[in-house]
mmCIF file of C-alpha atoms and ligand atoms in Angstrom:
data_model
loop_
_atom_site.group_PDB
_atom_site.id
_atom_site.type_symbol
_atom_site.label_atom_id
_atom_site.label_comp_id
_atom_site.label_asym_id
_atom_site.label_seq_id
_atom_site.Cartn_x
_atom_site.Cartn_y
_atom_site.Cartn_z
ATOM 1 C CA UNK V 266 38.365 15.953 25.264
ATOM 2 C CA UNK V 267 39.763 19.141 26.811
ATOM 3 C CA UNK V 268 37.996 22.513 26.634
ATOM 4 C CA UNK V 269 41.856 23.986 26.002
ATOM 5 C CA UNK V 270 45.721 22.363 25.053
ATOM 6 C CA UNK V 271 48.238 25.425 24.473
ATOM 7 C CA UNK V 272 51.092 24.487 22.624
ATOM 8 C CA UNK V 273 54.752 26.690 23.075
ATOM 9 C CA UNK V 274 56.057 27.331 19.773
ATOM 10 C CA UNK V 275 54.923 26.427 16.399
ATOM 11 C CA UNK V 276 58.131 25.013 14.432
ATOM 12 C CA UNK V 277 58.387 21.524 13.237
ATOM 13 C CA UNK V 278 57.667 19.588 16.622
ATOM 14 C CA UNK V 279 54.787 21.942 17.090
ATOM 15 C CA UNK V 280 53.569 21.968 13.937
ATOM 16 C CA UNK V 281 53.136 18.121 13.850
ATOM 17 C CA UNK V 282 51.105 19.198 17.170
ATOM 18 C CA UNK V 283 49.006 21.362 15.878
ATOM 19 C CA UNK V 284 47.582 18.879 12.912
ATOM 20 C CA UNK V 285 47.403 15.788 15.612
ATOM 21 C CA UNK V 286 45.713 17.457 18.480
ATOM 22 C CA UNK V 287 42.422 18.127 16.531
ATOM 23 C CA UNK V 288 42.697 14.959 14.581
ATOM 24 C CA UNK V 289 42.630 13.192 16.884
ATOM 25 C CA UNK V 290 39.928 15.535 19.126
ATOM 26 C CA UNK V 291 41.977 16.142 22.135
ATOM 27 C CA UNK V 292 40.614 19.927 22.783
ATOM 28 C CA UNK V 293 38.058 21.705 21.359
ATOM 29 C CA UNK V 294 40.271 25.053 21.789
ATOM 30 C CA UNK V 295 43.978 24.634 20.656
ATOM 31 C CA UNK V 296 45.736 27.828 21.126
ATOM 32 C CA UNK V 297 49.943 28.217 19.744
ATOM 33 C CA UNK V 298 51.906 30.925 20.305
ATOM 34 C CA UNK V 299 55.205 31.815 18.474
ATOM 35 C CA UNK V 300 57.115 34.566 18.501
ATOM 36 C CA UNK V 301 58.055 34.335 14.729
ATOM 37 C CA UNK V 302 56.626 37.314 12.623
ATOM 38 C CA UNK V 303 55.006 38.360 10.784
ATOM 39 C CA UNK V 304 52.425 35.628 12.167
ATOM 40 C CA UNK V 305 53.767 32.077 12.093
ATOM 41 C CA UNK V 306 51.105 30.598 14.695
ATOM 42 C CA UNK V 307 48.226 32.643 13.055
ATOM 43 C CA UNK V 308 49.663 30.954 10.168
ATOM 44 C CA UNK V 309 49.896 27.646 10.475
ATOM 45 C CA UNK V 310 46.573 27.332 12.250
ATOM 46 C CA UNK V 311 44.876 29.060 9.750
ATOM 47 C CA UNK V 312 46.193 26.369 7.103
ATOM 48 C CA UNK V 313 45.081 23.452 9.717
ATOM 49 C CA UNK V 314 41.623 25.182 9.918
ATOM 50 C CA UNK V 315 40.957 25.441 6.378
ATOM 51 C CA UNK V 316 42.049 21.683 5.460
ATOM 52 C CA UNK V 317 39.663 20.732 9.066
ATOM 53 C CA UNK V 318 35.906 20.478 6.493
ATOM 54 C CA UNK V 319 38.045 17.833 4.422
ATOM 55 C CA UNK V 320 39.752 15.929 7.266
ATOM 56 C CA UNK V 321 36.384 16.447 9.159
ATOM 57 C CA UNK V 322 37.115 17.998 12.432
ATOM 58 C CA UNK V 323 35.567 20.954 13.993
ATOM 59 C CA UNK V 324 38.383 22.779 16.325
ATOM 60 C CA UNK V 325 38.655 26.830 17.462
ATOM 61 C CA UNK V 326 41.861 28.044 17.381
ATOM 62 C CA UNK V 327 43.880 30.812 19.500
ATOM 63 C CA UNK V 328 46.974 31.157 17.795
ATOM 64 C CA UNK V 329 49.219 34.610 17.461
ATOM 65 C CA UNK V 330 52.714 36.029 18.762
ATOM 66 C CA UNK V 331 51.453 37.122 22.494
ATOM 67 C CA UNK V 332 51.520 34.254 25.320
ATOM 68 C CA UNK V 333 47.476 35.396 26.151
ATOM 69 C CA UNK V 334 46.035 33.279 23.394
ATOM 70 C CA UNK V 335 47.533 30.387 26.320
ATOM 71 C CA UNK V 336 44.376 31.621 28.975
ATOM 72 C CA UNK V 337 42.258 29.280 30.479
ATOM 73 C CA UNK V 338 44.814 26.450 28.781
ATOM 74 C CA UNK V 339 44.746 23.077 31.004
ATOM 75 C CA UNK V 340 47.655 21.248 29.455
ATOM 76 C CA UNK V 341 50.750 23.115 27.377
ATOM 77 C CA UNK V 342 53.447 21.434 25.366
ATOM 78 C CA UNK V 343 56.232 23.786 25.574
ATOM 79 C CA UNK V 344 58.714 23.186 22.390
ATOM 80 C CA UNK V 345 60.117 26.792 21.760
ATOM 81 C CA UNK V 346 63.851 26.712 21.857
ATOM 82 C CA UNK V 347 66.680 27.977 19.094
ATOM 83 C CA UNK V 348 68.489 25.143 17.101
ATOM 84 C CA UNK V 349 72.472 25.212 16.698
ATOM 85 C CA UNK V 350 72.636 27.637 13.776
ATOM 86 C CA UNK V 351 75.539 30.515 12.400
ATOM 87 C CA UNK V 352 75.468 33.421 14.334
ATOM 88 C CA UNK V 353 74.759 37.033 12.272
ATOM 89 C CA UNK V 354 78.862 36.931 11.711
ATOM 90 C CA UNK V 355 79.104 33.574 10.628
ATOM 91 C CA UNK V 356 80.645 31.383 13.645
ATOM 92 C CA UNK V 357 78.705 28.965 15.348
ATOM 93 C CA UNK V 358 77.661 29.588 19.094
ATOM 94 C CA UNK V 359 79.494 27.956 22.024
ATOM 95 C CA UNK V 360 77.170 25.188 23.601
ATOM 96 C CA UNK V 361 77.216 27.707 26.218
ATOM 97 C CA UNK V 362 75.769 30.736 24.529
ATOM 98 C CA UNK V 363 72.791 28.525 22.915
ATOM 99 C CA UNK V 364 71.741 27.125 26.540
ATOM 100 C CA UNK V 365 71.951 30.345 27.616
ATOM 101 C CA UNK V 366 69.498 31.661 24.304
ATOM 102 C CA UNK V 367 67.724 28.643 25.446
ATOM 103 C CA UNK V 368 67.066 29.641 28.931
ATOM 104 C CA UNK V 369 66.182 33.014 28.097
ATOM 105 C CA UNK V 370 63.401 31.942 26.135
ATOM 106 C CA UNK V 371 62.859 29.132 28.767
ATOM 107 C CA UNK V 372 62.256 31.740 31.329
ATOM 108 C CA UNK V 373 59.696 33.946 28.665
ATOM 109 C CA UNK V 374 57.496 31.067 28.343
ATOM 110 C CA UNK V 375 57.775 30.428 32.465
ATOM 111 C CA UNK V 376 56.514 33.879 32.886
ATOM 112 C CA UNK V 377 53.690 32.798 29.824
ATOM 113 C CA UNK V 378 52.256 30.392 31.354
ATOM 114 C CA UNK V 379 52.392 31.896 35.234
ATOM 115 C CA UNK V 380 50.706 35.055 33.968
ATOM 116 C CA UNK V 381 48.027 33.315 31.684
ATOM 117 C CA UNK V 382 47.343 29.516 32.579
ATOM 118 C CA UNK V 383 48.466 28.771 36.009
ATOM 119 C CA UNK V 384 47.157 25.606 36.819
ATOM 120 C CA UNK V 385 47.733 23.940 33.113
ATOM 121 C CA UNK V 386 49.651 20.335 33.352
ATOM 122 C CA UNK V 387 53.055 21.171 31.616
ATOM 123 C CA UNK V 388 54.733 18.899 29.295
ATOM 124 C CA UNK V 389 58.257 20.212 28.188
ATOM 125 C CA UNK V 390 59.931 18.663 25.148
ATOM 126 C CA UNK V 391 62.420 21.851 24.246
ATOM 127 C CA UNK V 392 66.218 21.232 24.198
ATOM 128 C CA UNK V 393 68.410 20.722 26.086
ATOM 129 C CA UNK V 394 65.881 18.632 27.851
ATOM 130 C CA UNK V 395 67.138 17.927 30.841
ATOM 131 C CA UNK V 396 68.184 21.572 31.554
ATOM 132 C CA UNK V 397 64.971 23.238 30.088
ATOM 133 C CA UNK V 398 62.351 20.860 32.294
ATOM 134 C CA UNK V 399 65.325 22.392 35.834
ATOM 135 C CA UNK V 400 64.343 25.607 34.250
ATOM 136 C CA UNK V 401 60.996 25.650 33.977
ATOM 137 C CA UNK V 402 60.357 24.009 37.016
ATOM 138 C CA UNK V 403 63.000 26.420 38.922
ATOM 139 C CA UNK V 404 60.691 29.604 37.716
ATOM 140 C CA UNK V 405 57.176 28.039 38.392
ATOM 141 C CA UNK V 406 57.865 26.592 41.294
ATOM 142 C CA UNK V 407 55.285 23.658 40.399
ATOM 143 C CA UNK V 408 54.629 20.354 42.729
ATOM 144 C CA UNK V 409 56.367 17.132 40.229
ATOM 145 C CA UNK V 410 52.679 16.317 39.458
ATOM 146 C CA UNK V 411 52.434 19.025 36.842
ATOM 147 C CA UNK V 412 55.528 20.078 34.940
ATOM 148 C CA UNK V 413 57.605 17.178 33.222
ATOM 149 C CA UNK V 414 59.536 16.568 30.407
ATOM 150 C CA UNK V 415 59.149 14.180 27.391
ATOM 151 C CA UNK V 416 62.376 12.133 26.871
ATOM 152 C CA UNK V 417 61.931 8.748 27.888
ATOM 153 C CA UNK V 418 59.173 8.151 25.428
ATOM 154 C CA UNK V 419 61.185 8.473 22.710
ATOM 155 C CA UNK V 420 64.105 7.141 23.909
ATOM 156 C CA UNK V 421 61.893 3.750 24.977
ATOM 157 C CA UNK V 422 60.427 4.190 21.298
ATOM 158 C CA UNK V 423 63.498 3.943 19.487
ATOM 159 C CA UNK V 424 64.693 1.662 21.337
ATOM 160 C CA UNK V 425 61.786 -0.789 21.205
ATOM 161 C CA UNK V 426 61.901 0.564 17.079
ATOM 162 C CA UNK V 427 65.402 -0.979 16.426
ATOM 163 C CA UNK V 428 64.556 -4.451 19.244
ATOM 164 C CA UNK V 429 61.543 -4.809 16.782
ATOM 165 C CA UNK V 430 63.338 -4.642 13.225
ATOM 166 C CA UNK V 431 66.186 -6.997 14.562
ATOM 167 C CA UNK V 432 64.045 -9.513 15.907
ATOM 168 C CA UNK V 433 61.367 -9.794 12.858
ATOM 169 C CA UNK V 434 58.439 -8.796 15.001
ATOM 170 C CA UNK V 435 55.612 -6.742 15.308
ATOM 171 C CA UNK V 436 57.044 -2.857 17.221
ATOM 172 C CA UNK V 437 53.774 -3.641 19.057
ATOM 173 C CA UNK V 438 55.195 -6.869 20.676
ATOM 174 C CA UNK V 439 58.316 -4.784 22.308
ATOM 175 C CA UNK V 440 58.419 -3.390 25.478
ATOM 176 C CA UNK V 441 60.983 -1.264 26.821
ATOM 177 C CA UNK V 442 62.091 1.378 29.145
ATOM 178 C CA UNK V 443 65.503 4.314 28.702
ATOM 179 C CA UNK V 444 65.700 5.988 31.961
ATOM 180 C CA UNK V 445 68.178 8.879 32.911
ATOM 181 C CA UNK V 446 68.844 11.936 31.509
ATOM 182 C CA UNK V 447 67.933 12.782 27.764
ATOM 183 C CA UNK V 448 71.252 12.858 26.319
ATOM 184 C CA UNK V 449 74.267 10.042 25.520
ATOM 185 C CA UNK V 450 73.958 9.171 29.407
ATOM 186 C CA UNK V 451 70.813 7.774 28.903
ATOM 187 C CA UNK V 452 69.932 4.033 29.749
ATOM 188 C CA UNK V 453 68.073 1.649 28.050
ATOM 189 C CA UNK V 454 66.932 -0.634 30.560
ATOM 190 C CA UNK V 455 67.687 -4.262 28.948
ATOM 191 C CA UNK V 456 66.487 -6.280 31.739
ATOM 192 C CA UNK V 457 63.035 -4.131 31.536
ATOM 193 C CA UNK V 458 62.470 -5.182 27.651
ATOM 194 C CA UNK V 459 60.299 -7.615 26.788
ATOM 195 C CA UNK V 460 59.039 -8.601 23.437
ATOM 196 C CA UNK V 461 55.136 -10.614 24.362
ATOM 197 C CA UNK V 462 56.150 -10.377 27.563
ATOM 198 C CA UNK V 463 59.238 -12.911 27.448
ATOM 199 C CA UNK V 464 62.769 -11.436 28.076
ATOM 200 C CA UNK V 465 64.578 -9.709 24.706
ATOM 201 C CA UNK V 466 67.549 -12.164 25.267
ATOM 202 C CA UNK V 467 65.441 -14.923 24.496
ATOM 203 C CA UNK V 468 65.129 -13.630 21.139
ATOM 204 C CA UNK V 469 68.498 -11.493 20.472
ATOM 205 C CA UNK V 470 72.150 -12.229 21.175
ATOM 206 C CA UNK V 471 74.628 -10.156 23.712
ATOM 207 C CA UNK V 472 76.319 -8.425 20.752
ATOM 208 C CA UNK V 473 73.486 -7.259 18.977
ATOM 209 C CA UNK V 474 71.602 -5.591 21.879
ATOM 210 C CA UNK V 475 75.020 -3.866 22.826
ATOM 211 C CA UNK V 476 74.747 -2.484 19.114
ATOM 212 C CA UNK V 477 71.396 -1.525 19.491
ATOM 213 C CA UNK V 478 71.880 -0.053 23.073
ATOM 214 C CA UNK V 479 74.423 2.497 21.532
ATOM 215 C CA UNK V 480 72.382 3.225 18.495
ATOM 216 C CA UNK V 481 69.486 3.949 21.267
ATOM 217 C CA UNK V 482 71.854 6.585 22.566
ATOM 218 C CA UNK V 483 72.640 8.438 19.753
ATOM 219 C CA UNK V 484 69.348 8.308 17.902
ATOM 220 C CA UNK V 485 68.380 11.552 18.011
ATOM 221 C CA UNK V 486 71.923 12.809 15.793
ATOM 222 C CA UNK V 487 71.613 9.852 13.384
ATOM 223 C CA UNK V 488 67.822 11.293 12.413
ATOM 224 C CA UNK V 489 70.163 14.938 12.427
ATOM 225 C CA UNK V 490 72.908 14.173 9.752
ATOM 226 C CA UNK V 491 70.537 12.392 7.386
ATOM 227 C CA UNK V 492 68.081 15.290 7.490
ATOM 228 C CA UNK V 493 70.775 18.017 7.579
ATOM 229 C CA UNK V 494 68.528 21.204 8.410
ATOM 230 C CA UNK V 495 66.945 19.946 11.803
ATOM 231 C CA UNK V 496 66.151 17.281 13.941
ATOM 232 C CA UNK V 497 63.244 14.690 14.418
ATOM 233 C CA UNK V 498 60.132 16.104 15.049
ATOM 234 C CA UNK V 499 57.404 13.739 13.833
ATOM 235 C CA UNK V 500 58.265 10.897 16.459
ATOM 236 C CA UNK V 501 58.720 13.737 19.478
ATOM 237 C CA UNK V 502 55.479 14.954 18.821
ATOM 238 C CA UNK V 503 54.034 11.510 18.397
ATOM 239 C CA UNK V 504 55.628 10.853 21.744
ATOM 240 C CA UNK V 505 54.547 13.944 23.402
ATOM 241 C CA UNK V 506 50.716 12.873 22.708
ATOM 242 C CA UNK V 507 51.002 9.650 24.351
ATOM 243 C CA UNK V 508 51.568 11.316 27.530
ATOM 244 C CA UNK V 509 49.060 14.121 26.408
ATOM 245 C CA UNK V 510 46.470 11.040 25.920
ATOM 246 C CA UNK V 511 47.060 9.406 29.465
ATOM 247 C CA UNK V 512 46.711 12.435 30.870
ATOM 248 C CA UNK V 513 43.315 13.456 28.929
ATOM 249 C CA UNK V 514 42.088 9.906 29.105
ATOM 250 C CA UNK V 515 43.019 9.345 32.871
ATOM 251 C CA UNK V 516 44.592 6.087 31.814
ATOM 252 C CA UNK V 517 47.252 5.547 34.039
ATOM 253 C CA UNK V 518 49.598 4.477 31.826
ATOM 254 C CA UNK V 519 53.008 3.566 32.700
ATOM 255 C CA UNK V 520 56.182 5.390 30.363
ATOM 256 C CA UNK V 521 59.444 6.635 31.212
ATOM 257 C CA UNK V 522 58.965 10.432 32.284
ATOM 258 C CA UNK V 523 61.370 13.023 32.901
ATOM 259 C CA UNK V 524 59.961 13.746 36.524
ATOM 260 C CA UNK V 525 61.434 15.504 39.729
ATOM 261 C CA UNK V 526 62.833 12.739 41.836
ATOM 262 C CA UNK V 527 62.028 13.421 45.452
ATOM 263 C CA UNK V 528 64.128 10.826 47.234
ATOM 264 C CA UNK V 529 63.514 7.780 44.867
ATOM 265 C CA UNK V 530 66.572 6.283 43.458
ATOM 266 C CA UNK V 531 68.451 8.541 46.127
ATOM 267 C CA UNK V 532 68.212 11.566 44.352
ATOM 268 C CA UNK V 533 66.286 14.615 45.517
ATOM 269 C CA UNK V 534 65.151 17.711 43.385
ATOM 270 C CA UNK V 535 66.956 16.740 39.967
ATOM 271 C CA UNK V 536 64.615 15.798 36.896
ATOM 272 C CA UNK V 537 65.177 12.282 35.570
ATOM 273 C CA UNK V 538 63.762 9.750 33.581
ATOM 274 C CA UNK V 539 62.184 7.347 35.633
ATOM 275 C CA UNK V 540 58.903 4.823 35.043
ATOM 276 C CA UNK V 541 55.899 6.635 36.391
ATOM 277 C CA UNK V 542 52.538 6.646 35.967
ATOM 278 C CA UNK V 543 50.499 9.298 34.336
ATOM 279 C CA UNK V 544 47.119 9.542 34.867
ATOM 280 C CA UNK V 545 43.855 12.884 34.652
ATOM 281 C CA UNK V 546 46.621 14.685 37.505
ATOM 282 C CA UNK V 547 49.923 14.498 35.301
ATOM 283 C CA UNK V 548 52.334 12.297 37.158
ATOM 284 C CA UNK V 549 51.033 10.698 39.748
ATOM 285 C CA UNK V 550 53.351 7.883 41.265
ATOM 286 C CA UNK V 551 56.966 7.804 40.267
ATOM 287 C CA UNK V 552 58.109 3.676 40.495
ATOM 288 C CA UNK V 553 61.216 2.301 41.848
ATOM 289 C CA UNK V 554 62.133 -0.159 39.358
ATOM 290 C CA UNK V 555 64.564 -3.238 40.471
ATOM 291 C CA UNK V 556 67.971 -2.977 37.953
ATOM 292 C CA UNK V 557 70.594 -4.996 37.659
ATOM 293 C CA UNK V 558 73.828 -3.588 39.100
ATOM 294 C CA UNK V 559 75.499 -2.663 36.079
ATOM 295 C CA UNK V 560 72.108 -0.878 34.829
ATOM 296 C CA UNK V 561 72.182 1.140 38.640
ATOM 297 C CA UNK V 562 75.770 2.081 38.213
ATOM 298 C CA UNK V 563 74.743 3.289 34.304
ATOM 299 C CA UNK V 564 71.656 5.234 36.106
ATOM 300 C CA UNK V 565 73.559 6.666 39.147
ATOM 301 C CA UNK V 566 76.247 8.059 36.329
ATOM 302 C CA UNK V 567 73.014 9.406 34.213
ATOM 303 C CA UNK V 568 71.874 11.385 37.057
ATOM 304 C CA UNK V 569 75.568 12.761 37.659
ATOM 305 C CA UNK V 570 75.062 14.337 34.264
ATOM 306 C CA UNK V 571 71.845 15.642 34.813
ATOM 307 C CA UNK V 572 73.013 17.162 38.570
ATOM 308 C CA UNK V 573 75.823 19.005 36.456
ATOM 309 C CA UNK V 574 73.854 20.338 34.130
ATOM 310 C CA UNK V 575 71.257 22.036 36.538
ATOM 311 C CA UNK V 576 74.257 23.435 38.605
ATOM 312 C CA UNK V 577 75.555 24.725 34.720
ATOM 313 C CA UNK V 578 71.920 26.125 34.880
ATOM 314 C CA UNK V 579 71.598 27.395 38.301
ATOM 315 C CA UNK V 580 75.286 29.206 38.022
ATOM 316 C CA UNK V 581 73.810 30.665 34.295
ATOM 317 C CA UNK V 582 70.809 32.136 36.014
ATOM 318 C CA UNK V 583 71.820 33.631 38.883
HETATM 319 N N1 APR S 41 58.090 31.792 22.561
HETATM 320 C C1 APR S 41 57.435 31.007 21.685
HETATM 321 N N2 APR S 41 58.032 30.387 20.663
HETATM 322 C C2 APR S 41 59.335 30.578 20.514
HETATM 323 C C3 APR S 41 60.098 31.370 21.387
HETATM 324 C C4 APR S 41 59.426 32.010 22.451
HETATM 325 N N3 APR S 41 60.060 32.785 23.341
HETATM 326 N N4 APR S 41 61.392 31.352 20.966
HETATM 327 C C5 APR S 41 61.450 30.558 19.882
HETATM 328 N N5 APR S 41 60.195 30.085 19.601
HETATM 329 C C6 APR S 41 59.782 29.244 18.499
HETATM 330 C C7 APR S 41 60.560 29.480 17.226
HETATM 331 O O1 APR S 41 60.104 30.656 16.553
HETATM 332 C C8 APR S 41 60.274 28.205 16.433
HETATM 333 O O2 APR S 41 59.170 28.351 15.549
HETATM 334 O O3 APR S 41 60.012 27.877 18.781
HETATM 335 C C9 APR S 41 59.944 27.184 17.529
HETATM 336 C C10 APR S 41 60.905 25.992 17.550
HETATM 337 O O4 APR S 41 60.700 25.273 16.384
HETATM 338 P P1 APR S 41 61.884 24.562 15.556
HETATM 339 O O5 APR S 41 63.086 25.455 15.524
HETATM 340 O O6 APR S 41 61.291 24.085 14.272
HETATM 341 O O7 APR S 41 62.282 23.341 16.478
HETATM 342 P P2 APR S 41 61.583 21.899 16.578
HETATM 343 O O8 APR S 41 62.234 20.951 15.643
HETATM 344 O O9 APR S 41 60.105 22.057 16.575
HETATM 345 O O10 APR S 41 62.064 21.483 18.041
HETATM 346 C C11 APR S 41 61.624 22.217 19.177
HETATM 347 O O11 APR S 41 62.155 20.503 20.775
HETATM 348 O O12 APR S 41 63.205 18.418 20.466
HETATM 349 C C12 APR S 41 63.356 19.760 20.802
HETATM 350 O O13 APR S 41 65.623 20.158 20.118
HETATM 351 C C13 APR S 41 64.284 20.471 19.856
HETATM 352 O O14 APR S 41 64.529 22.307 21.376
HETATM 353 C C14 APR S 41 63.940 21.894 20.161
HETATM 354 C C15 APR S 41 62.432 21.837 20.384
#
């Protein structure tokens, strides 16, 4: 258990957060802060702490609208962001203009955490992923041990999800890794999935893998049209924790992270999802994983992607 987890906005991803963390006695502080008035993070953790005597957990919160209820935090789980919604005159904004209301908030809860909780291990799960985890780590100027981003683990989730439900078997019998950047780029690693440790293509045919390799890809918008006002947020969370949980538990534990690639895979200074293992110091080892050719080309076009989208950042920012 931590003394302190700070979690970066207190939506639906956060919310989920906020019930799970002292559930499952992670901190004995949680402190969420929200810009929202009149009070949403007051709010919300004042509901959690009056159902805590019937779910039986004893948890102090620090919850309110000013990034100072994050002090003394030693892990955060930024999720603030804006979704795609009408602007005040009724048109939609350019995927420009929301990165850019992205960033801005990107760079208010950079300044959060450098002015209140330093040292805290950063997980980042706020869209657009890939460009939020450049931002972050562009303002804090942290080493790749502690500031990530939480992609993979869902991606690798669904993935192994969809394996499990085709094959007739148990989602804890599948294994599996989607590396790259968060986004329809990503790659689900075939050659890396295993269900009890034998090879997926033992068990499912060319065609049906293909189908659930695309599905893996756009997972996140199929969850989006059938829920109309927002996006997933139970499973993000969920996936968010596992890391949370290596980290807390020192376990070592091997996932696809969204980590700062210093010359592995032949990229330098760009965040991708890559296997690495988190342990009590964030990510500590970042593994070079043999892939077939056509999963390196896939990979190598991933990380073009990403290495436009922090220049998109780097030229919005300057
Ligand atoms: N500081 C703190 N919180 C903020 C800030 C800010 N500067 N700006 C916005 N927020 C808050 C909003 O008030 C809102 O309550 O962030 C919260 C985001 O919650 P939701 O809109 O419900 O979004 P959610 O579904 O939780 O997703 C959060 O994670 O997966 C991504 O695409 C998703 O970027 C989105 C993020």
């Amino acid at each position: 258990m931590l003394d302190k987890i700070g979690v970066i906005g207190g939506g639906m991803i956060g919310g989920v957060l906020c019930q799970e963390i002292p559930r499952r006695r992670l901190a004995r502080t949680l402190a969420l802060v929200d810009i929202m008035p009149p009070d949403l993070a007051k709010g919300k953790c004042l509901d959690i702490a009056e159902g805590s005597p019937v779910m039986g957990f004893d948890v102090n919160f620090d919850a309110g609208k000013g990034y100072e209820v994050l002090a003394g935090a030693q892990l955060v789980i930024n999720t603030a962001g804006v979704p795609r919604k009408p602007k005040p005159d009724g048109t939609l904004p350019t995927r420009e203009e929301l990165l850019q209301t992205n960033l801005k908030i990107t760079d208010a809860v950079a300044q959060g955490i450098a002015d209140n909780c330093p040292d805290a291990i950063v997980i980042s799960i706020a869209n657009p992923l890939d460009a939020i985890v450049y931002r972050l780590s562009r303002q804090l100027g942290r080493d790749r041990a502690t500031l990530f981003g939480m992609a993979g683990v869902l991606d690798s989730a669904r993935y192994r999800y969809f394996v499990a439900e085709a094959a007739g078997v148990s989602v804890e019998n599948v294994e599996a890794l989607v590396l790259g950047g968060h986004g329809d780029t990503m790659v689900p690693i075939r050659s890396a999935c295993r269900i009890a440790g034998l090879s997926v293509e033992l068990f499912l045919d060319d065609d049906v893998l293909a189908g659930i390799e695309a599905r893996t890809r756009k997972a996140g918008g199929e969850v989006v049209k059938l829920i109309g006002t927002g996006s997933a947020f139970v499973s993000p969370a969920w996936s968010a924790l596992e890391m949370a949980e290596a980290i807390i538990f020192d376990k070592k534990k091997v996932m696809a992270v969204s980590a700062r690639l210093e010359g592995e895979y032949g990229v330098e200074g760009l965040y991708v999802g890559v296997p690495a293992i988190l342990g009590r110091s964030g990510v500590e080892k970042v593994l070079e994983v043999p892939l077939t050719d056509g999963e390196r080309a896939l990979f190598d076009r991933s990380v073009e992607a990403v290495r436009s989208t922090a220049a998109e950042v780097d030229r919005l920012t300057s």
